[in-house]
Amino acid sequence: MEEKKSNKISRRDTLKALVTLPVLGYFANRFYVKYENDLSSSDFTRMKLEVADTSIQIPAAGYSSKGKQIRLGIVGNGFRGPQVLRSLGFAEKEWSEDKIKNGVPGPRLQSFLDQEDLNIVITGVCDTFSQRAEEAADIVSSPFRSGGAKQLNRPKIYANYREMLADDNLDAVVILTPDHWHAKMAIDAARAGKHVYLEKPMCQTAEEAKLLRDVTLETGIILQVGHQNRQQASYIMAKEIIDKGVIGPVSLVETYTNRNNDHGAWIRGIPKNANASNINWKEFLGDKAWREMDLDRYFNWQKWFEYGTGPAGNQFTHEFDCVNQVMDLGIPKRVIASGGNYYFNDPRDIPDVFNAIFEYPDRGMSLTYDCTLRNSRLRDKTFLGKDASMEVNVGVAVFPDSQSEKYKKYELESDTPLYTYHPKSDAVDAVTSATAKYYHDRGFGYTYHNGKKLDATYLHVKEWLYCIRQGIQPSCNVNRGFEETTTFYMSNLAYLEKRVVEWDAENEKII
Amino acid sequence: MKNVNYTSWQIAALVILRVLIGWHFLYEGLVKVINPAWSAASFLNAAQGPFANLFKSMASNAATLDVINFCNQWGLVLVGLSLIVGLLSRWACIGGMALLFMYYISNPPFIGLDAIAVAEGSYLIVNKNLIELFTLFVLFLFPTGEIIGLDRLLAFAKLAK
């Protein structure tokens, strides 16, 4: 089409210049309508219920590791060892190299490398299986460090934890041993003036937990129990929802464990080269009854109440610590439990089907726990309130109650969430997150800070180290550990003794 | 005014394409402007590929992040407005291409990288950002602002000087 050359603007020219302007008018109209519509649907809760925005901040992510370098000893390097070492900033060479493709680190390795340097040095390691002590030393002296930290010299391998504690060359210990050693080691460490990071459950029994609590408070050391879900963004969100009364008074909280494989039933295998020459069996047994060396008991110790704590100590404690941080529940008044060992016919004495009810009459509610090791359906922790129900895992979803007076006026549907928090969609674009669907992944390993995916255990050890430097108490301190151990221990007693177990809060005694 | 030899169908198609892309930019921009909680931080932190560290470092500095947030949301709005009304539309094409290029390389659909969590399709090297980027390149090479758009008035103003 020919355009005439002229320096005079005709009406036709003006029309051609302005022809697309009405599009803006149409856009403005549609934009307004959509904005109003979004306010009344997806942003409903945020606006009406005053729930905070989805960009959750986890305090530990902002803690500085500046100051004194902390010298750590690692006690025990079993299944959990390499994982916690990665959280501390040390990764196995093979694990790391396996994740490099064409010279580019894969997402998991990159996420490890991106972790901040925690300003620590690992001076010693020990394990009753000498090969695992060597492996821990290999990891500590591996070139793969997070936050650009420099490679460490090979740490000293101690014959046992007592020799390690006697050494002035360390400030704190990370205890990753079987449960029956937790209390004794942590108490010895506290008395030696060493700070303690202790894998969950804190202790095997309520008596041990009470003693450890008293010794910890008396010596003033900083103890953190390894419930890394204290750093879980969704739990922070869940707490805010409860505190703001969004779901109303809570009458029941349901918690679950469903697993359906050998690993989930604590059959973890026996290394081929393990034998009496490289395992210190006597040290493993500790004060437990003497018996001849049994590699099944040594490597798969969770299967026996003697060394482990059953589903209650292993799994329920995770669930309990979530509910305890969301609702500050503390120790229940009464506990009943039942179950049995029906499906796993190997040597073991812990149940594979286990149910417990924890009563909190002062709070007008009960907490239930259901566990089966022969089904893997995911069941969310659910908080049942008068006005709404809240499902919590790595995400949060709040469903209005059809009988709730509070929500009746909004004409909400009870199968459509009133509010959802889902970190993964958040990580891509905060704008779309309000309508993003709720994901049901359990996500024990990772949490989300400001939309950034982080290893929860990394934040948990980071918080512990920060508290040591500042001389303050961490989120999962010995008081929380005392509540955790006493609560699960009551359910184990109820199961084993087939009776109602009560808690005398005044005298801090089980009756 | 330039000599152009488009048929009226070609003009119509090019102008409609320009307006559609403008609409997309304008909405993406305004939606961020009106949401006080919006920040590029989560997008930058999810960056992958060869420039991931660069984008992540942008997110880690609060002052840099403020500048990025401002430039991104208002950049989108300006590019969108400019394309719709046809004012400085070739500059808008360049601006829009620059923004799309950043989105593309911050999370490129290369082999071996994780698909971002809520990507709404499956991509191999080519994704919608890349296609929109090259569409803007086409609009840059086949400008229409001086035929249908405020650039027409701008051209007269220049001629009058």
JSON list of C-alpha atoms in Angstrom, two decimals, chain A residues 28 38 100 102 150-151 208-209 278 311 318 486:
[
{"chain": "A", "resi": 28, "resn": "ALA", "atom": "CA", "xyz": [-8.67, -1.37, 31.35]},
{"chain": "A", "resi": 38, "resn": "ASP", "atom": "CA", "xyz": [-9.64, -12.35, 41.89]},
{"chain": "A", "resi": 100, "resn": "ILE", "atom": "CA", "xyz": [28.01, -33.58, 37.90]},
{"chain": "A", "resi": 102, "resn": "ASN", "atom": "CA", "xyz": [29.09, -32.37, 31.54]},
{"chain": "A", "resi": 150, "resn": "LYS", "atom": "CA", "xyz": [38.03, -24.70, 52.13]},
{"chain": "A", "resi": 151, "resn": "GLN", "atom": "CA", "xyz": [38.75, -28.39, 52.36]},
{"chain": "A", "resi": 208, "resn": "GLU", "atom": "CA", "xyz": [16.17, -40.02, 80.75]},
{"chain": "A", "resi": 209, "resn": "ALA", "atom": "CA", "xyz": [14.61, -36.94, 79.17]},
{"chain": "A", "resi": 278, "resn": "ASN", "atom": "CA", "xyz": [35.75, -53.98, 62.93]},
{"chain": "A", "resi": 311, "resn": "PRO", "atom": "CA", "xyz": [7.12, -46.19, 65.38]},
{"chain": "A", "resi": 318, "resn": "HIS", "atom": "CA", "xyz": [8.13, -35.86, 63.77]},
{"chain": "A", "resi": 486, "resn": "THR", "atom": "CA", "xyz": [7.71, -37.94, 77.46]}
]
